[in-house]
Amino acid sequence: MNINATLLAQCLVFAALVWFTMKFIWPQVLEAIDQRNKEIADGLEAAARGRSELDAAQGRIEQLVSEARSQASEIIEQANGRASRIVDEAREEGERERLRLVESAHSEIERETMQARDELREQVAELAIAGAEKILQREIDAGAHGAMLQRFADRI
């Protein structure tokens, strides 16, 4: 065999293989590569969209956290104001109660003073009657001399 004929046959077979590959296999390989490139591009685009959405979401989260903090500080401020109002109201109520108790104590003292004076008058009247009995050596009728004893007690 001749090496040239073999080489020529191999070249023809190689050319037929290249033609067959280019005609039937290569378009399918290119289509698969293009499809894979498209999927990768879509994935990268989705990743970029996701990253931008994540950044936007983080911005919204920071805004919401800021709003929540401001609302919390407002609520705390309102609670402190309410607490001070409650303390003021309790202080005023305590002052009113103190004044009421002082007034009640004064009226009670005045009532007891009057009662003690009345009891003292009665005791003075009894002592006066007892003294007069001893002086007169006879018993004085308290019922008969009631008006006189009352005048005497009033002067005392």
CSV table of N, CA and C in Angstrom, one decimal:
chain,number,residue,atom,x,y,z
A,1,MET,N,0.8,-1.2,0.0
A,1,MET,CA,0.0,0.0,0.0
A,1,MET,C,0.9,1.2,0.0
A,2,ASN,N,0.2,2.1,-0.5
A,2,ASN,CA,0.9,3.3,-0.7
A,2,ASN,C,0.5,4.3,0.4
A,3,ILE,N,1.6,4.9,1.0
A,3,ILE,CA,1.3,5.8,2.1
A,3,ILE,C,0.5,7.0,1.6
A,4,ASN,N,0.7,7.4,0.4
A,4,ASN,CA,0.0,8.6,-0.1
A,4,ASN,C,-1.5,8.3,-0.2
A,5,ALA,N,-1.8,7.1,-0.7
A,5,ALA,CA,-3.2,6.7,-0.8
A,5,ALA,C,-3.9,6.6,0.5
A,6,THR,N,-3.2,6.1,1.5
A,6,THR,CA,-3.7,6.0,2.8
A,6,THR,C,-3.9,7.4,3.4
A,7,LEU,N,-2.9,8.2,3.2
A,7,LEU,CA,-3.0,9.6,3.7
A,7,LEU,C,-4.2,10.3,3.1
A,8,LEU,N,-4.3,10.1,1.8
A,8,LEU,CA,-5.4,10.7,1.1
A,8,LEU,C,-6.8,10.2,1.5
A,9,ALA,N,-6.9,8.9,1.8
A,9,ALA,CA,-8.1,8.3,2.3
A,9,ALA,C,-8.4,8.8,3.7
A,10,GLN,N,-7.4,9.0,4.5
A,10,GLN,CA,-7.6,9.5,5.8
A,10,GLN,C,-8.0,10.9,5.8
A,11,CYS,N,-7.5,11.7,4.8
A,11,CYS,CA,-7.9,13.1,4.7
A,11,CYS,C,-9.3,13.2,4.3
A,12,LEU,N,-9.8,12.3,3.3
A,12,LEU,CA,-11.1,12.3,2.9
A,12,LEU,C,-12.1,11.9,4.0
A,13,VAL,N,-11.7,10.9,4.8
A,13,VAL,CA,-12.5,10.4,5.9
A,13,VAL,C,-12.6,11.6,6.9
A,14,PHE,N,-11.5,12.2,7.2
A,14,PHE,CA,-11.5,13.3,8.1
A,14,PHE,C,-12.3,14.5,7.6
A,15,ALA,N,-12.3,14.8,6.4
A,15,ALA,CA,-13.1,15.8,5.8
A,15,ALA,C,-14.6,15.5,5.9
A,16,ALA,N,-14.9,14.2,5.6
A,16,ALA,CA,-16.3,13.8,5.7
A,16,ALA,C,-16.8,13.9,7.2
A,17,LEU,N,-15.9,13.5,8.1
A,17,LEU,CA,-16.2,13.6,9.5
A,17,LEU,C,-16.4,15.0,9.9
A,18,VAL,N,-15.6,15.9,9.4
A,18,VAL,CA,-15.7,17.3,9.8
A,18,VAL,C,-17.0,17.9,9.2
A,19,TRP,N,-17.3,17.5,7.9
A,19,TRP,CA,-18.5,18.0,7.3
A,19,TRP,C,-19.7,17.5,8.0
A,20,PHE,N,-19.7,16.2,8.4
A,20,PHE,CA,-20.9,15.6,9.1
A,20,PHE,C,-21.0,16.3,10.5
A,21,THR,N,-19.9,16.5,11.2
A,21,THR,CA,-20.0,17.1,12.5
A,21,THR,C,-20.5,18.5,12.3
A,22,MET,N,-20.0,19.3,11.3
A,22,MET,CA,-20.4,20.7,11.1
A,22,MET,C,-21.9,20.7,10.7
A,23,LYS,N,-22.4,19.7,10.0
A,23,LYS,CA,-23.7,19.8,9.5
A,23,LYS,C,-24.7,19.3,10.5
A,24,PHE,N,-24.4,18.3,11.3
A,24,PHE,CA,-25.5,17.7,12.1
A,24,PHE,C,-25.2,17.8,13.6
A,25,ILE,N,-23.9,17.8,14.1
A,25,ILE,CA,-23.6,17.8,15.5
A,25,ILE,C,-23.4,19.2,16.0
A,26,TRP,N,-22.6,20.0,15.2
A,26,TRP,CA,-22.2,21.3,15.6
A,26,TRP,C,-23.3,22.2,15.9
A,27,PRO,N,-24.4,22.3,15.1
A,27,PRO,CA,-25.5,23.2,15.4
A,27,PRO,C,-26.2,22.9,16.8
A,28,GLN,N,-26.3,21.6,17.1
A,28,GLN,CA,-26.9,21.2,18.4
A,28,GLN,C,-26.0,21.6,19.5
A,29,VAL,N,-24.7,21.4,19.4
A,29,VAL,CA,-23.7,21.8,20.4
A,29,VAL,C,-23.8,23.3,20.6
A,30,LEU,N,-23.8,24.1,19.5
A,30,LEU,CA,-23.9,25.6,19.6
A,30,LEU,C,-25.2,26.0,20.2
A,31,GLU,N,-26.3,25.3,19.9
A,31,GLU,CA,-27.6,25.6,20.5
A,31,GLU,C,-27.6,25.4,22.0
A,32,ALA,N,-27.0,24.2,22.4
A,32,ALA,CA,-26.9,23.9,23.8
A,32,ALA,C,-26.0,25.0,24.5
A,33,ILE,N,-24.9,25.4,23.9
A,33,ILE,CA,-24.0,26.4,24.5
A,33,ILE,C,-24.8,27.7,24.6
A,34,ASP,N,-25.5,28.1,23.5
A,34,ASP,CA,-26.2,29.4,23.6
A,34,ASP,C,-27.3,29.3,24.7
A,35,GLN,N,-28.0,28.2,24.8
A,35,GLN,CA,-29.0,28.0,25.8
A,35,GLN,C,-28.4,28.1,27.2
A,36,ARG,N,-27.2,27.5,27.4
A,36,ARG,CA,-26.6,27.5,28.7
A,36,ARG,C,-26.1,28.9,28.9
A,37,ASN,N,-25.6,29.7,27.9
A,37,ASN,CA,-25.1,31.0,28.1
A,37,ASN,C,-26.3,31.9,28.5
A,38,LYS,N,-27.5,31.7,27.9
A,38,LYS,CA,-28.7,32.4,28.2
A,38,LYS,C,-29.1,32.2,29.6
A,39,GLU,N,-29.1,30.9,30.0
A,39,GLU,CA,-29.4,30.6,31.4
A,39,GLU,C,-28.5,31.2,32.4
A,40,ILE,N,-27.2,31.2,32.1
A,40,ILE,CA,-26.2,31.9,33.0
A,40,ILE,C,-26.5,33.4,33.0
A,41,ALA,N,-26.7,34.0,31.9
A,41,ALA,CA,-27.0,35.4,31.8
A,41,ALA,C,-28.3,35.8,32.6
A,42,ASP,N,-29.3,34.9,32.5
A,42,ASP,CA,-30.5,35.1,33.2
A,42,ASP,C,-30.3,35.0,34.7
A,43,GLY,N,-29.5,34.0,35.1
A,43,GLY,CA,-29.1,33.8,36.5
A,43,GLY,C,-28.4,35.0,37.1
A,44,LEU,N,-27.4,35.5,36.3
A,44,LEU,CA,-26.6,36.7,36.7
A,44,LEU,C,-27.5,37.9,36.9
A,45,GLU,N,-28.4,38.0,35.9
A,45,GLU,CA,-29.4,39.2,36.0
A,45,GLU,C,-30.3,39.0,37.2
A,46,ALA,N,-30.8,37.8,37.4
A,46,ALA,CA,-31.6,37.6,38.6
A,46,ALA,C,-30.8,37.9,39.9
A,47,ALA,N,-29.6,37.5,39.9
A,47,ALA,CA,-28.7,37.7,41.1
A,47,ALA,C,-28.5,39.2,41.3
A,48,ALA,N,-28.3,40.0,40.2
A,48,ALA,CA,-28.2,41.4,40.3
A,48,ALA,C,-29.5,42.1,40.8
A,49,ARG,N,-30.6,41.6,40.2
A,49,ARG,CA,-31.9,42.1,40.7
A,49,ARG,C,-32.1,41.8,42.2
A,50,GLY,N,-31.8,40.5,42.6
A,50,GLY,CA,-31.9,40.1,44.0
A,50,GLY,C,-31.0,41.0,44.9
A,51,ARG,N,-29.8,41.3,44.4
A,51,ARG,CA,-28.9,42.2,45.2
A,51,ARG,C,-29.5,43.6,45.3
A,52,SER,N,-30.0,44.1,44.2
A,52,SER,CA,-30.6,45.4,44.3
A,52,SER,C,-31.9,45.4,45.2
A,53,GLU,N,-32.7,44.4,45.1
A,53,GLU,CA,-33.9,44.2,45.9
A,53,GLU,C,-33.5,44.1,47.4
A,54,LEU,N,-32.4,43.4,47.6
A,54,LEU,CA,-31.9,43.2,49.0
A,54,LEU,C,-31.4,44.6,49.5
A,55,ASP,N,-30.7,45.3,48.7
A,55,ASP,CA,-30.3,46.7,49.2
A,55,ASP,C,-31.5,47.6,49.4
A,56,ALA,N,-32.5,47.5,48.5
A,56,ALA,CA,-33.7,48.3,48.8
A,56,ALA,C,-34.4,47.8,50.0
A,57,ALA,N,-34.5,46.5,50.3
A,57,ALA,CA,-35.1,46.0,51.5
A,57,ALA,C,-34.4,46.4,52.7
A,58,GLN,N,-33.1,46.4,52.6
A,58,GLN,CA,-32.3,46.9,53.8
A,58,GLN,C,-32.5,48.3,54.1
A,59,GLY,N,-32.7,49.1,53.0
A,59,GLY,CA,-33.0,50.5,53.2
A,59,GLY,C,-34.4,50.7,53.9
A,60,ARG,N,-35.4,49.9,53.4
A,60,ARG,CA,-36.7,49.9,54.0
A,60,ARG,C,-36.6,49.5,55.5
A,61,ILE,N,-35.8,48.5,55.7
A,61,ILE,CA,-35.7,47.9,57.1
A,61,ILE,C,-35.1,49.0,58.0
A,62,GLU,N,-34.1,49.7,57.5
A,62,GLU,CA,-33.5,50.8,58.3
A,62,GLU,C,-34.5,51.9,58.6
A,63,GLN,N,-35.3,52.2,57.5
A,63,GLN,CA,-36.3,53.2,57.7
A,63,GLN,C,-37.4,52.8,58.7
A,64,LEU,N,-37.8,51.5,58.6
A,64,LEU,CA,-38.8,51.0,59.5
A,64,LEU,C,-38.2,51.0,61.0
A,65,VAL,N,-37.0,50.6,61.1
A,65,VAL,CA,-36.4,50.6,62.4
A,65,VAL,C,-36.3,52.0,63.0
A,66,SER,N,-35.9,52.9,62.1
A,66,SER,CA,-35.9,54.3,62.6
A,66,SER,C,-37.3,54.8,63.0
A,67,GLU,N,-38.3,54.5,62.2
A,67,GLU,CA,-39.7,54.9,62.6
A,67,GLU,C,-40.1,54.2,63.9
A,68,ALA,N,-39.7,52.9,64.0
A,68,ALA,CA,-40.1,52.2,65.3
A,68,ALA,C,-39.4,52.8,66.5
A,69,ARG,N,-38.2,53.2,66.3
A,69,ARG,CA,-37.5,53.9,67.4
A,69,ARG,C,-38.1,55.2,67.8
A,70,SER,N,-38.5,56.0,66.7
A,70,SER,CA,-39.1,57.2,67.0
A,70,SER,C,-40.5,57.0,67.7
A,71,GLN,N,-41.2,56.0,67.2
A,71,GLN,CA,-42.5,55.7,67.9
A,71,GLN,C,-42.3,55.3,69.3
A,72,ALA,N,-41.3,54.4,69.5
A,72,ALA,CA,-41.0,54.0,70.9
A,72,ALA,C,-40.6,55.1,71.8
A,73,SER,N,-39.8,56.1,71.3
A,73,SER,CA,-39.5,57.2,72.1
A,73,SER,C,-40.7,58.1,72.4
A,74,GLU,N,-41.6,58.2,71.4
A,74,GLU,CA,-42.8,59.0,71.6
A,74,GLU,C,-43.7,58.3,72.7
A,75,ILE,N,-43.8,57.0,72.6
A,75,ILE,CA,-44.6,56.2,73.6
A,75,ILE,C,-44.0,56.4,75.0
A,76,ILE,N,-42.6,56.3,75.0
A,76,ILE,CA,-42.0,56.5,76.3
A,76,ILE,C,-42.2,57.9,76.9
A,77,GLU,N,-42.1,58.8,76.0
A,77,GLU,CA,-42.4,60.2,76.4
A,77,GLU,C,-43.8,60.4,76.9
A,78,GLN,N,-44.8,59.8,76.2
A,78,GLN,CA,-46.2,59.9,76.6
A,78,GLN,C,-46.3,59.2,77.9
A,79,ALA,N,-45.7,58.0,78.1
A,79,ALA,CA,-45.8,57.3,79.4
A,79,ALA,C,-45.2,58.1,80.5
A,80,ASN,N,-44.1,58.8,80.3
A,80,ASN,CA,-43.5,59.6,81.3
A,80,ASN,C,-44.4,60.8,81.6
A,81,GLY,N,-45.0,61.4,80.6
A,81,GLY,CA,-45.9,62.5,80.9
A,81,GLY,C,-47.1,62.0,81.7
A,82,ARG,N,-47.7,60.9,81.3
A,82,ARG,CA,-48.8,60.3,82.0
A,82,ARG,C,-48.4,60.0,83.4
A,83,ALA,N,-47.2,59.4,83.6
A,83,ALA,CA,-46.8,59.1,85.0
A,83,ALA,C,-46.7,60.3,85.8
A,84,SER,N,-46.1,61.4,85.2
A,84,SER,CA,-46.0,62.6,86.0
A,84,SER,C,-47.4,63.2,86.3
A,85,ARG,N,-48.3,63.1,85.4
A,85,ARG,CA,-49.7,63.6,85.6
A,85,ARG,C,-50.3,62.8,86.7
A,86,ILE,N,-50.1,61.4,86.7
A,86,ILE,CA,-50.7,60.6,87.8
A,86,ILE,C,-50.1,61.0,89.1
A,87,VAL,N,-48.8,61.2,89.1
A,87,VAL,CA,-48.1,61.6,90.4
A,87,VAL,C,-48.7,62.9,90.9
A,88,ASP,N,-48.8,63.9,90.0
A,88,ASP,CA,-49.4,65.2,90.3
A,88,ASP,C,-50.8,65.0,90.9
A,89,GLU,N,-51.6,64.2,90.2
A,89,GLU,CA,-53.0,64.0,90.6
A,89,GLU,C,-53.0,63.3,92.0
A,90,ALA,N,-52.1,62.3,92.2
A,90,ALA,CA,-52.1,61.7,93.5
A,90,ALA,C,-51.6,62.7,94.6
A,91,ARG,N,-50.7,63.5,94.2
A,91,ARG,CA,-50.2,64.5,95.2
A,91,ARG,C,-51.3,65.5,95.6
A,92,GLU,N,-52.1,65.9,94.6
A,92,GLU,CA,-53.2,66.8,94.8
A,92,GLU,C,-54.3,66.1,95.7
A,93,GLU,N,-54.6,64.8,95.3
A,93,GLU,CA,-55.6,64.1,96.1
A,93,GLU,C,-55.1,63.9,97.5
A,94,GLY,N,-53.8,63.6,97.7
A,94,GLY,CA,-53.2,63.5,99.0
A,94,GLY,C,-53.4,64.8,99.8
A,95,GLU,N,-53.1,65.9,99.1
A,95,GLU,CA,-53.2,67.2,99.8
A,95,GLU,C,-54.7,67.5,100.2
A,96,ARG,N,-55.6,67.1,99.3
A,96,ARG,CA,-57.1,67.3,99.6
A,96,ARG,C,-57.4,66.4,100.8
A,97,GLU,N,-56.9,65.2,100.8
A,97,GLU,CA,-57.2,64.3,101.9
A,97,GLU,C,-56.6,64.8,103.2
A,98,ARG,N,-55.4,65.3,103.1
A,98,ARG,CA,-54.8,65.9,104.3
A,98,ARG,C,-55.6,67.0,104.9
A,99,LEU,N,-56.0,67.9,104.0
A,99,LEU,CA,-56.8,69.1,104.4
A,99,LEU,C,-58.2,68.6,105.0
A,100,ARG,N,-58.8,67.6,104.4
A,100,ARG,CA,-60.0,67.0,105.0
A,100,ARG,C,-59.8,66.4,106.3
A,101,LEU,N,-58.7,65.7,106.5
A,101,LEU,CA,-58.4,65.1,107.8
A,101,LEU,C,-58.1,66.1,108.8
A,102,VAL,N,-57.4,67.2,108.4
A,102,VAL,CA,-57.1,68.3,109.4
A,102,VAL,C,-58.3,68.9,109.8
A,103,GLU,N,-59.2,69.2,108.8
A,103,GLU,CA,-60.5,69.9,109.2
A,103,GLU,C,-61.3,69.0,110.1
A,104,SER,N,-61.3,67.7,109.7
A,104,SER,CA,-62.1,66.7,110.6
A,104,SER,C,-61.5,66.7,112.0
A,105,ALA,N,-60.2,66.7,112.1
A,105,ALA,CA,-59.6,66.7,113.4
A,105,ALA,C,-59.9,67.9,114.2
A,106,HIS,N,-59.9,69.1,113.5
A,106,HIS,CA,-60.2,70.3,114.2
A,106,HIS,C,-61.7,70.3,114.7
A,107,SER,N,-62.6,69.8,113.8
A,107,SER,CA,-64.0,69.8,114.3
A,107,SER,C,-64.1,68.8,115.4
A,108,GLU,N,-63.4,67.7,115.4
A,108,GLU,CA,-63.4,66.7,116.4
A,108,GLU,C,-62.9,67.3,117.7
A,109,ILE,N,-61.8,68.0,117.6
A,109,ILE,CA,-61.2,68.6,118.8
A,109,ILE,C,-62.2,69.7,119.4
A,110,GLU,N,-62.8,70.4,118.5
A,110,GLU,CA,-63.8,71.4,119.0
A,110,GLU,C,-65.0,70.8,119.6
A,111,ARG,N,-65.4,69.7,119.0
A,111,ARG,CA,-66.6,68.9,119.6
A,111,ARG,C,-66.2,68.4,121.0
A,112,GLU,N,-65.0,67.8,121.1
A,112,GLU,CA,-64.6,67.2,122.4
A,112,GLU,C,-64.3,68.3,123.4
A,113,THR,N,-63.8,69.5,122.9
A,113,THR,CA,-63.6,70.6,123.8
A,113,THR,C,-65.0,71.1,124.4
A,114,MET,N,-66.0,71.2,123.5
A,114,MET,CA,-67.3,71.6,124.0
A,114,MET,C,-67.9,70.6,125.0
A,115,GLN,N,-67.7,69.3,124.7
A,115,GLN,CA,-68.1,68.2,125.5
A,115,GLN,C,-67.4,68.3,126.9
A,116,ALA,N,-66.1,68.6,126.9
A,116,ALA,CA,-65.4,68.7,128.1
A,116,ALA,C,-65.8,69.9,128.9
A,117,ARG,N,-66.1,71.0,128.2
A,117,ARG,CA,-66.6,72.2,129.0
A,117,ARG,C,-68.0,71.9,129.6
A,118,ASP,N,-68.9,71.2,128.8
A,118,ASP,CA,-70.2,70.8,129.4
A,118,ASP,C,-70.0,69.9,130.6
A,119,GLU,N,-69.1,68.9,130.5
A,119,GLU,CA,-68.9,68.0,131.6
A,119,GLU,C,-68.3,68.8,132.8
A,120,LEU,N,-67.4,69.7,132.5
A,120,LEU,CA,-66.8,70.6,133.6
A,120,LEU,C,-67.8,71.4,134.2
A,121,ARG,N,-68.7,72.0,133.4
A,121,ARG,CA,-69.8,72.8,134.0
A,121,ARG,C,-70.7,72.0,135.0
A,122,GLU,N,-71.0,70.8,134.5
A,122,GLU,CA,-71.8,69.9,135.3
A,122,GLU,C,-71.1,69.6,136.6
A,123,GLN,N,-69.8,69.3,136.5
A,123,GLN,CA,-69.0,69.0,137.7
A,123,GLN,C,-68.9,70.2,138.7
A,124,VAL,N,-68.7,71.4,138.0
A,124,VAL,CA,-68.7,72.6,138.9
A,124,VAL,C,-70.0,72.9,139.5
A,125,ALA,N,-71.1,72.6,138.8
A,125,ALA,CA,-72.4,72.8,139.4
A,125,ALA,C,-72.6,71.9,140.6
A,126,GLU,N,-72.2,70.6,140.3
A,126,GLU,CA,-72.3,69.6,141.4
A,126,GLU,C,-71.5,70.0,142.6
A,127,LEU,N,-70.3,70.5,142.3
A,127,LEU,CA,-69.4,71.0,143.4
A,127,LEU,C,-70.0,72.2,144.2
A,128,ALA,N,-70.6,73.1,143.4
A,128,ALA,CA,-71.2,74.2,144.0
A,128,ALA,C,-72.4,73.8,144.9
A,129,ILE,N,-73.2,72.9,144.4
A,129,ILE,CA,-74.3,72.4,145.2
A,129,ILE,C,-73.8,71.7,146.5
A,130,ALA,N,-72.7,70.9,146.3
A,130,ALA,CA,-72.2,70.2,147.5
A,130,ALA,C,-71.6,71.3,148.4
A,131,GLY,N,-70.9,72.3,147.9
A,131,GLY,CA,-70.4,73.3,148.8
A,131,GLY,C,-71.5,74.1,149.5
A,132,ALA,N,-72.6,74.4,148.7
A,132,ALA,CA,-73.7,75.1,149.3
A,132,ALA,C,-74.4,74.3,150.3
A,133,GLU,N,-74.5,73.0,150.1
A,133,GLU,CA,-75.1,72.1,151.1
A,133,GLU,C,-74.4,72.1,152.4
A,134,LYS,N,-73.1,72.1,152.2
A,134,LYS,CA,-72.3,72.1,153.5
A,134,LYS,C,-72.4,73.5,154.2
A,135,ILE,N,-72.5,74.5,153.3
A,135,ILE,CA,-72.6,75.8,154.0
A,135,ILE,C,-74.0,75.9,154.6
A,136,LEU,N,-75.0,75.6,154.0
A,136,LEU,CA,-76.3,75.7,154.5
A,136,LEU,C,-76.8,74.6,155.4
A,137,GLN,N,-76.0,73.5,155.4
A,137,GLN,CA,-76.2,72.3,156.1
A,137,GLN,C,-77.6,71.8,155.8
A,138,ARG,N,-78.0,71.9,154.6
A,138,ARG,CA,-79.2,71.3,154.2
A,138,ARG,C,-79.0,71.0,152.7
A,139,GLU,N,-79.9,70.2,152.2
A,139,GLU,CA,-79.8,69.8,150.8
A,139,GLU,C,-80.6,70.7,149.9
A,140,ILE,N,-79.9,71.1,148.8
A,140,ILE,CA,-80.6,72.0,147.9
A,140,ILE,C,-81.2,71.2,146.8
A,141,ASP,N,-82.4,71.5,146.5
A,141,ASP,CA,-83.1,70.8,145.4
A,141,ASP,C,-82.6,71.3,144.0
A,142,ALA,N,-81.9,70.3,143.3
A,142,ALA,CA,-81.3,70.7,142.0
A,142,ALA,C,-82.4,71.0,141.0
A,143,GLY,N,-83.5,70.4,141.0
A,143,GLY,CA,-84.6,70.6,140.1
A,143,GLY,C,-85.2,72.0,140.3
A,144,ALA,N,-85.4,72.4,141.5
A,144,ALA,CA,-86.0,73.6,141.9
A,144,ALA,C,-85.1,74.8,141.5
A,145,HIS,N,-83.8,74.6,141.7
A,145,HIS,CA,-82.9,75.7,141.5
A,145,HIS,C,-82.1,75.5,140.2
A,146,GLY,N,-82.7,74.8,139.2
A,146,GLY,CA,-82.0,74.5,137.9
A,146,GLY,C,-81.6,75.7,137.2
A,147,ALA,N,-82.5,76.7,137.1
A,147,ALA,CA,-82.2,77.9,136.3
A,147,ALA,C,-81.1,78.7,136.9
A,148,MET,N,-81.0,78.7,138.3
A,148,MET,CA,-79.9,79.4,138.9
A,148,MET,C,-78.6,78.7,138.7
A,149,LEU,N,-78.6,77.4,138.7
A,149,LEU,CA,-77.4,76.6,138.5
A,149,LEU,C,-76.9,76.8,137.1
A,150,GLN,N,-77.9,76.8,136.1
A,150,GLN,CA,-77.5,77.0,134.7
A,150,GLN,C,-76.9,78.3,134.5
A,151,ARG,N,-77.4,79.4,135.1
A,151,ARG,CA,-76.7,80.7,135.0
A,151,ARG,C,-75.3,80.7,135.6
A,152,PHE,N,-75.2,80.0,136.7
A,152,PHE,CA,-73.9,79.9,137.3
A,152,PHE,C,-72.9,79.1,136.4
A,153,ALA,N,-73.4,78.1,135.8
A,153,ALA,CA,-72.5,77.2,134.9
A,153,ALA,C,-72.2,78.0,133.7
A,154,ASP,N,-73.1,78.9,133.2
A,154,ASP,CA,-72.8,79.7,132.0
A,154,ASP,C,-71.7,80.7,132.2
A,155,ARG,N,-71.8,81.2,133.4
A,155,ARG,CA,-70.7,82.3,133.8
A,155,ARG,C,-69.4,81.6,133.9
A,156,ILE,N,-69.4,80.4,134.3
A,156,ILE,CA,-68.1,79.7,134.5
A,156,ILE,C,-67.6,79.3,133.1
